[in-house]
Amino acid sequence: MKKPVVLSRNSNHGWTTQSASADADATTYRNKTEALQAARKIAGQGTPVIVRGANGQIQQVLGVGERDKTPIKPAPVKHKRSNRDVNIAIAKVLGNL
């Protein structure tokens, strides 16, 4: 699998596509729409693209699973847990409770 390309906001309030490989140059775009169009072209060539929002969190991943069009089935859920139950379980594992 090819190394992913990361689309993220840069310090000049533009958007940059940067390959994970060290020798690749970054390409800068004026707005996110232009950057997404370029990212979709890259993803169409078989390279995964990680799209990060202005806050740095991953918003979507392009180019993964799009070639085979295999639907992803949801995992079966045996028990419904509340957020409180999950937080208590995490605290127990971390030794905070």
mmCIF file with all atom_site columns, C-alpha atoms in Angstrom, residues 7-50:
data_model
loop_
_atom_site.group_PDB
_atom_site.id
_atom_site.type_symbol
_atom_site.label_atom_id
_atom_site.label_alt_id
_atom_site.label_comp_id
_atom_site.label_asym_id
_atom_site.label_entity_id
_atom_site.label_seq_id
_atom_site.pdbx_PDB_ins_code
_atom_site.Cartn_x
_atom_site.Cartn_y
_atom_site.Cartn_z
_atom_site.occupancy
_atom_site.B_iso_or_equiv
_atom_site.pdbx_formal_charge
_atom_site.auth_seq_id
_atom_site.auth_comp_id
_atom_site.auth_asym_id
_atom_site.auth_atom_id
_atom_site.pdbx_PDB_model_num
ATOM 1  C CA . LEU A 1 7  ? -4.467  17.275 3.748  1.00 0.00 ? 7  LEU A CA 1
ATOM 2  C CA . SER A 1 8  ? -4.335  19.864 6.538  1.00 0.00 ? 8  SER A CA 1
ATOM 3  C CA . ARG A 1 9  ? -4.511  23.571 7.278  1.00 0.00 ? 9  ARG A CA 1
ATOM 4  C CA . ASN A 1 10 ? -1.183  25.397 7.271  1.00 0.00 ? 10 ASN A CA 1
ATOM 5  C CA . SER A 1 11 ? 0.010   28.400 9.291  1.00 0.00 ? 11 SER A CA 1
ATOM 6  C CA . ASN A 1 12 ? -0.815  30.835 6.448  1.00 0.00 ? 12 ASN A CA 1
ATOM 7  C CA . HIS A 1 13 ? -4.528  29.870 6.586  1.00 0.00 ? 13 HIS A CA 1
ATOM 8  C CA . GLY A 1 14 ? -4.180  27.890 3.374  1.00 0.00 ? 14 GLY A CA 1
ATOM 9  C CA . TRP A 1 15 ? -4.465  24.135 2.884  1.00 0.00 ? 15 TRP A CA 1
ATOM 10 C CA . THR A 1 16 ? -1.558  21.779 2.210  1.00 0.00 ? 16 THR A CA 1
ATOM 11 C CA . THR A 1 17 ? -1.273  18.253 0.839  1.00 0.00 ? 17 THR A CA 1
ATOM 12 C CA . GLN A 1 18 ? 1.858   16.545 2.150  1.00 0.00 ? 18 GLN A CA 1
ATOM 13 C CA . SER A 1 19 ? 2.974   13.000 1.435  1.00 0.00 ? 19 SER A CA 1
ATOM 14 C CA . ALA A 1 20 ? 4.154   10.837 4.311  1.00 0.00 ? 20 ALA A CA 1
ATOM 15 C CA . SER A 1 21 ? 7.359   10.056 2.416  1.00 0.00 ? 21 SER A CA 1
ATOM 16 C CA . ALA A 1 22 ? 10.235  12.337 3.395  1.00 0.00 ? 22 ALA A CA 1
ATOM 17 C CA . ASP A 1 23 ? 11.318  13.231 -0.150 1.00 0.00 ? 23 ASP A CA 1
ATOM 18 C CA . ALA A 1 24 ? 7.928   14.547 -1.313 1.00 0.00 ? 24 ALA A CA 1
ATOM 19 C CA . ASP A 1 25 ? 7.119   18.245 -1.609 1.00 0.00 ? 25 ASP A CA 1
ATOM 20 C CA . ALA A 1 26 ? 4.041   19.826 -0.082 1.00 0.00 ? 26 ALA A CA 1
ATOM 21 C CA . THR A 1 27 ? 1.478   21.507 -2.332 1.00 0.00 ? 27 THR A CA 1
ATOM 22 C CA . THR A 1 28 ? -0.433  24.509 -0.965 1.00 0.00 ? 28 THR A CA 1
ATOM 23 C CA . TYR A 1 29 ? -3.946  25.614 -1.950 1.00 0.00 ? 29 TYR A CA 1
ATOM 24 C CA . ARG A 1 30 ? -5.865  28.820 -1.178 1.00 0.00 ? 30 ARG A CA 1
ATOM 25 C CA . ASN A 1 31 ? -8.961  27.087 0.159  1.00 0.00 ? 31 ASN A CA 1
ATOM 26 C CA . LYS A 1 32 ? -10.147 23.696 1.307  1.00 0.00 ? 32 LYS A CA 1
ATOM 27 C CA . THR A 1 33 ? -12.345 23.146 -1.766 1.00 0.00 ? 33 THR A CA 1
ATOM 28 C CA . GLU A 1 34 ? -9.345  23.301 -4.121 1.00 0.00 ? 34 GLU A CA 1
ATOM 29 C CA . ALA A 1 35 ? -7.321  21.094 -1.800 1.00 0.00 ? 35 ALA A CA 1
ATOM 30 C CA . LEU A 1 36 ? -10.113 18.485 -1.617 1.00 0.00 ? 36 LEU A CA 1
ATOM 31 C CA . GLN A 1 37 ? -10.386 18.375 -5.419 1.00 0.00 ? 37 GLN A CA 1
ATOM 32 C CA . ALA A 1 38 ? -6.653  17.679 -5.650 1.00 0.00 ? 38 ALA A CA 1
ATOM 33 C CA . ALA A 1 39 ? -6.874  15.121 -2.834 1.00 0.00 ? 39 ALA A CA 1
ATOM 34 C CA . ARG A 1 40 ? -9.673  13.248 -4.628 1.00 0.00 ? 40 ARG A CA 1
ATOM 35 C CA . LYS A 1 41 ? -7.488  13.002 -7.740 1.00 0.00 ? 41 LYS A CA 1
ATOM 36 C CA . ILE A 1 42 ? -4.651  11.612 -5.607 1.00 0.00 ? 42 ILE A CA 1
ATOM 37 C CA . ALA A 1 43 ? -7.032  9.135  -3.937 1.00 0.00 ? 43 ALA A CA 1
ATOM 38 C CA . GLY A 1 44 ? -8.280  8.051  -7.365 1.00 0.00 ? 44 GLY A CA 1
ATOM 39 C CA . GLN A 1 45 ? -4.729  6.932  -8.177 1.00 0.00 ? 45 GLN A CA 1
ATOM 40 C CA . GLY A 1 46 ? -4.765  4.472  -5.278 1.00 0.00 ? 46 GLY A CA 1
ATOM 41 C CA . THR A 1 47 ? -3.078  6.617  -2.626 1.00 0.00 ? 47 THR A CA 1
ATOM 42 C CA . PRO A 1 48 ? -5.003  7.060  0.635  1.00 0.00 ? 48 PRO A CA 1
ATOM 43 C CA . VAL A 1 49 ? -5.615  10.675 1.687  1.00 0.00 ? 49 VAL A CA 1
ATOM 44 C CA . ILE A 1 50 ? -6.159  11.677 5.323  1.00 0.00 ? 50 ILE A CA 1
#
